[in-house]
Short mmCIF file of C-alpha atoms in Angstrom, two decimals:
data_model
loop_
_atom_site.label_atom_id
_atom_site.label_comp_id
_atom_site.label_asym_id
_atom_site.label_seq_id
_atom_site.Cartn_x
_atom_site.Cartn_y
_atom_site.Cartn_z
CA UNK A 1 12.54 -124.61 72.31
CA UNK A 2 9.26 -125.74 73.88
CA UNK A 3 6.21 -124.25 71.88
CA UNK A 4 2.72 -123.49 73.23
CA UNK A 5 -0.13 -124.54 70.79
CA UNK A 6 -2.20 -121.35 69.79
CA UNK A 7 -5.28 -122.75 71.60
CA UNK A 8 -3.37 -122.49 74.92
CA UNK A 9 -1.41 -119.35 74.23
CA UNK A 10 -4.23 -117.27 73.65
CA UNK A 11 -5.52 -117.71 77.07
CA UNK A 12 -2.17 -116.59 78.50
CA UNK A 13 -1.07 -112.97 79.45
CA UNK A 14 2.10 -111.22 78.68
CA UNK A 15 4.04 -111.26 75.46
CA UNK A 16 3.64 -114.19 73.07
CA UNK A 17 5.85 -114.64 70.25
CA UNK A 18 4.55 -116.91 67.32
CA UNK A 19 7.52 -118.53 65.42
CA UNK A 20 7.65 -121.10 62.82
CA UNK A 21 8.68 -124.32 64.63
CA UNK A 22 11.54 -126.45 63.33
CA UNK A 23 13.22 -123.78 61.22
CA UNK A 24 15.26 -120.69 61.83
CA UNK A 25 13.41 -118.33 59.74
CA UNK A 26 15.20 -114.85 59.43
CA UNK A 27 12.04 -112.84 60.45
CA UNK A 28 11.66 -115.13 63.47
CA UNK A 29 15.16 -115.15 64.40
CA UNK A 30 15.51 -111.29 64.19
CA UNK A 31 12.40 -110.77 66.60
CA UNK A 32 13.70 -113.48 69.04
CA UNK A 33 17.21 -111.71 69.15
CA UNK A 34 15.58 -108.23 69.59
CA UNK A 35 13.59 -109.42 72.56
CA UNK A 36 16.63 -111.25 73.93
CA UNK A 37 18.92 -108.30 73.57
CA UNK A 38 16.49 -106.24 75.46
CA UNK A 39 15.87 -108.95 78.21
CA UNK A 40 12.26 -109.18 77.39
CA UNK A 41 10.82 -112.76 78.25
CA UNK A 42 8.18 -114.26 75.83
CA UNK A 43 6.31 -117.49 75.47
CA UNK A 44 7.03 -119.06 71.97
CA UNK A 45 4.06 -120.01 70.29
CA UNK A 46 3.79 -122.72 67.30
CA UNK A 47 3.25 -121.98 63.66
CA UNK A 48 3.83 -124.79 61.35
CA UNK A 49 5.18 -123.57 57.84
CA UNK A 50 3.10 -124.67 54.77
CA UNK A 51 -0.24 -125.29 56.70
CA UNK A 52 -3.28 -123.28 57.28
CA UNK A 53 -2.67 -123.05 61.09
CA UNK A 54 -6.42 -122.56 61.54
CA UNK A 55 -6.12 -122.28 65.56
CA UNK A 56 -3.72 -119.45 65.04
CA UNK A 57 -5.68 -117.85 62.49
CA UNK A 58 -8.83 -117.78 64.68
CA UNK A 59 -6.92 -116.27 67.65
CA UNK A 60 -4.85 -113.47 65.88
CA UNK A 61 -6.47 -113.09 62.47
CA UNK A 62 -3.18 -114.13 60.87
CA UNK A 63 -1.52 -117.65 60.03
CA UNK A 64 2.05 -116.38 59.47
CA UNK A 65 4.98 -115.89 61.59
CA UNK A 66 6.47 -114.06 63.44
CA UNK A 67 3.82 -112.45 65.54
CA UNK A 68 4.15 -110.51 68.67
CA UNK A 69 0.90 -110.58 70.78
CA UNK A 70 1.04 -108.50 74.06
CA UNK A 71 -1.76 -109.16 76.50
CA UNK A 72 -4.95 -108.16 74.69
CA UNK A 73 -3.35 -105.93 72.11
CA UNK A 74 -3.61 -106.76 68.39
CA UNK A 75 -1.08 -109.24 66.86
CA UNK A 76 1.92 -107.34 65.37
CA UNK A 77 3.22 -109.06 62.32
CA UNK A 78 5.60 -106.59 60.59
CA UNK A 79 9.20 -106.36 61.53
CA UNK A 80 8.95 -102.70 62.29
CA UNK A 81 5.91 -103.21 64.48
CA UNK A 82 7.68 -105.86 66.41
CA UNK A 83 10.85 -103.59 66.69
CA UNK A 84 8.75 -100.69 68.00
CA UNK A 85 7.01 -102.94 70.54
CA UNK A 86 10.30 -104.13 71.94
CA UNK A 87 11.40 -100.47 72.20
CA UNK A 88 8.31 -99.52 73.98
CA UNK A 89 8.60 -102.53 76.40
CA UNK A 90 12.38 -102.04 77.10
CA UNK A 91 13.69 -98.50 76.08
CA UNK A 92 17.13 -99.34 77.02
CA UNK A 93 19.39 -100.72 75.53
CA UNK A 94 17.93 -98.96 72.36
CA UNK A 95 18.21 -100.51 69.06
CA UNK A 96 17.04 -97.46 67.38
CA UNK A 97 19.18 -94.24 67.30
CA UNK A 98 17.81 -91.10 68.94
CA UNK A 99 19.47 -88.76 66.34
CA UNK A 100 16.64 -88.39 63.53
CA UNK A 101 19.02 -88.64 60.57
CA UNK A 102 20.66 -92.02 61.93
CA UNK A 103 17.13 -93.24 62.84
CA UNK A 104 15.91 -92.55 59.16
CA UNK A 105 19.02 -94.38 57.93
CA UNK A 106 18.38 -97.20 60.16
CA UNK A 107 14.85 -97.80 58.90
CA UNK A 108 16.05 -97.40 55.41
CA UNK A 109 18.56 -100.20 55.90
CA UNK A 110 16.17 -102.31 57.68
CA UNK A 111 13.46 -102.01 55.16
CA UNK A 112 15.98 -103.23 52.63
CA UNK A 113 16.60 -106.42 54.52
CA UNK A 114 13.22 -107.24 55.93
CA UNK A 115 10.68 -105.28 53.84
CA UNK A 116 8.50 -105.95 50.53
CA UNK A 117 11.08 -105.81 47.87
CA UNK A 118 14.05 -106.22 50.31
CA UNK A 119 16.79 -109.01 50.72
CA UNK A 120 14.59 -111.65 52.24
CA UNK A 121 11.74 -111.06 49.77
CA UNK A 122 13.93 -111.45 46.96
CA UNK A 123 15.98 -114.40 48.21
CA UNK A 124 12.60 -116.30 48.82
CA UNK A 125 11.59 -115.64 45.17
CA UNK A 126 14.97 -117.14 44.10
CA UNK A 127 14.35 -120.25 46.23
CA UNK A 128 10.96 -120.62 44.78
CA UNK A 129 11.94 -120.18 41.19
CA UNK A 130 13.80 -123.57 41.05
CA UNK A 131 10.60 -125.24 42.06
CA UNK A 132 7.85 -123.03 40.32
CA UNK A 133 9.59 -122.92 36.97
CA UNK A 134 9.29 -126.67 36.75
CA UNK A 135 6.69 -127.81 34.05
CA UNK A 136 4.54 -129.59 36.66
CA UNK A 137 4.76 -126.69 39.15
CA UNK A 138 1.12 -125.62 38.82
CA UNK A 139 -0.37 -129.15 39.81
CA UNK A 140 2.20 -131.23 41.56
CA UNK A 141 1.03 -131.96 45.08
CA UNK A 142 4.57 -131.86 46.35
CA UNK A 143 4.90 -128.20 45.21
CA UNK A 144 1.92 -127.06 47.16
CA UNK A 145 3.85 -125.23 49.84
CA UNK A 146 5.98 -123.52 47.12
CA UNK A 147 2.82 -122.28 45.58
CA UNK A 148 1.60 -120.89 48.70
CA UNK A 149 4.78 -119.10 49.51
CA UNK A 150 5.28 -117.95 45.70
CA UNK A 151 1.79 -116.38 46.01
CA UNK A 152 2.71 -114.47 49.09
CA UNK A 153 5.80 -113.07 47.64
CA UNK A 154 4.25 -112.40 44.10
CA UNK A 155 6.21 -115.03 42.36
CA UNK A 156 6.64 -114.73 38.47
CA UNK A 157 9.38 -115.37 36.12
CA UNK A 158 9.67 -111.79 35.73
CA UNK A 159 10.05 -111.26 39.38
CA UNK A 160 12.49 -113.88 39.92
CA UNK A 161 14.78 -112.46 37.04
CA UNK A 162 14.65 -108.93 38.81
CA UNK A 163 15.70 -110.66 41.98
CA UNK A 164 19.32 -111.00 41.13
CA UNK A 165 19.67 -107.15 40.47
CA UNK A 166 18.03 -106.28 43.84
CA UNK A 167 19.95 -108.65 45.87
CA UNK A 168 23.23 -107.29 44.43
CA UNK A 169 22.06 -103.67 45.00
CA UNK A 170 21.36 -104.44 48.71
CA UNK A 171 24.65 -106.33 49.13
CA UNK A 172 26.49 -103.26 47.52
CA UNK A 173 24.48 -100.87 49.98
CA UNK A 174 25.46 -102.73 52.95
CA UNK A 175 29.01 -103.32 51.87
CA UNK A 176 29.47 -99.47 51.50
CA UNK A 177 27.79 -98.66 54.68
CA UNK A 178 29.96 -101.05 56.71
CA UNK A 179 33.02 -99.57 54.82
CA UNK A 180 31.98 -96.09 55.74
CA UNK A 181 31.44 -96.99 59.41
CA UNK A 182 34.73 -98.72 59.63
CA UNK A 183 36.47 -95.55 58.38
CA UNK A 184 34.60 -93.72 61.01
CA UNK A 185 35.96 -95.96 63.75
CA UNK A 186 32.49 -97.88 64.40
CA UNK A 187 32.02 -101.61 64.58
CA UNK A 188 28.33 -101.25 63.82
CA UNK A 189 26.22 -100.46 60.63
CA UNK A 190 24.77 -97.24 62.25
CA UNK A 191 26.19 -95.05 64.84
CA UNK A 192 28.53 -96.34 67.46
CA UNK A 193 26.60 -99.06 69.14
CA UNK A 194 24.69 -102.01 67.97
CA UNK A 195 21.26 -101.10 66.31
CA UNK A 196 18.30 -103.08 64.68
CA UNK A 197 20.33 -102.77 61.47
CA UNK A 198 22.99 -105.16 62.67
CA UNK A 199 20.33 -107.55 64.10
CA UNK A 200 18.66 -107.75 60.75
CA UNK A 201 21.65 -108.00 58.72
CA UNK A 202 23.09 -110.87 60.81
CA UNK A 203 19.89 -113.05 61.03
CA UNK A 204 18.99 -112.47 57.31
CA UNK A 205 22.61 -113.19 56.19
CA UNK A 206 21.91 -116.96 56.55
CA UNK A 207 19.84 -116.67 53.54
CA UNK A 208 23.28 -116.04 51.63
CA UNK A 209 25.70 -117.92 53.72
CA UNK A 210 24.45 -119.98 56.75
CA UNK A 211 26.67 -120.31 59.69
CA UNK A 212 28.04 -123.92 60.37
CA UNK A 213 25.52 -126.48 61.48
CA UNK A 214 27.27 -126.33 65.23
CA UNK A 215 26.36 -122.70 65.49
CA UNK A 216 22.91 -122.59 63.36
CA UNK A 217 21.36 -126.23 62.77
CA UNK A 218 18.79 -126.27 60.17
CA UNK A 219 16.89 -128.72 58.15
CA UNK A 220 19.33 -130.15 55.22
CA UNK A 221 16.93 -128.88 52.38
CA UNK A 222 16.71 -125.52 54.12
CA UNK A 223 20.42 -125.23 54.27
CA UNK A 224 20.82 -126.24 50.67
CA UNK A 225 18.20 -123.63 49.60
CA UNK A 226 19.91 -120.85 51.42
CA UNK A 227 23.37 -121.79 50.26
CA UNK A 228 22.58 -122.31 46.50
CA UNK A 229 23.34 -118.81 44.92
CA UNK A 230 23.30 -117.61 41.31
CA UNK A 231 26.87 -117.16 40.18
CA UNK A 232 26.61 -113.38 39.99
CA UNK A 233 25.31 -113.16 43.77
CA UNK A 234 27.90 -115.51 44.95
CA UNK A 235 30.56 -113.38 43.16
CA UNK A 236 29.03 -110.11 44.95
CA UNK A 237 29.39 -111.48 48.59
CA UNK A 238 31.66 -109.20 50.49
CA UNK A 239 33.67 -111.25 53.30
CA UNK A 240 33.46 -108.23 55.39
CA UNK A 241 29.63 -108.45 55.73
CA UNK A 242 29.83 -112.07 56.96
CA UNK A 243 32.78 -111.24 59.37
CA UNK A 244 30.41 -108.55 60.81
CA UNK A 245 27.63 -111.03 61.21
CA UNK A 246 30.02 -113.38 62.98
CA UNK A 247 31.11 -110.54 65.32
CA UNK A 248 27.62 -109.48 66.08
CA UNK A 249 26.57 -113.05 66.88
CA UNK A 250 29.76 -113.63 69.09
CA UNK A 251 29.37 -110.35 70.95
CA UNK A 252 25.62 -109.71 71.14
CA UNK A 253 23.40 -112.52 70.05
CA UNK A 254 22.69 -116.23 71.35
CA UNK A 255 24.78 -119.10 69.96
CA UNK A 256 23.95 -121.84 68.97
CA UNK A 257 20.70 -120.74 67.40
CA UNK A 258 17.82 -122.58 68.88
CA UNK A 259 14.42 -122.84 67.36
#
């Protein structure tokens, strides 16, 4: 993927999507997949993980990724904001059910994946724990990026210890939801067609069990971090959830993943 630098992108019109260059981060992959499913073109813009990204900050007021910037509108940085922008730009195919009960269910499921205290949040805490629990964690130069991410996600030993329970709760929730949908004759997590819940689960599942390198290449340290699980979480993985991920990618999303 060829990225525009923020200094250039800010002078362009249309939709610009800020992504972390060089890694398939789950929030960014979800945003890319949503726009691609709807046939919405965007210009990819570079954000560099672990750096201050001053040009990006000067443009949008945010140094993180993903960000969706449409023309002169404020940058959208939250997963729900980006999803709703995509729905506005291309109402069909919709990724949000029209039925209010299904809509509420969808947003609840998506929050459990993408939101604060959700799956992505707690897997990040678990990944940071191995580094930030080291005796030299507070001062070692090589751990500065881990410290930055740890502050962003509210890292503490207590928070990391709670993460195992939360990840297992979320896995159980999705396993039960998928099983209930299967009994209803649906191949999707909500309703009878693909929704944002399927996209978010499929993209965030890499944080538990990455797809093979041929389908989703990523830096070796990232793959190791994603695939290294506490024993109790490894034991809680439902194969049906990853079969669902693979079906969604095969039928609806782009493979191999490009970043």
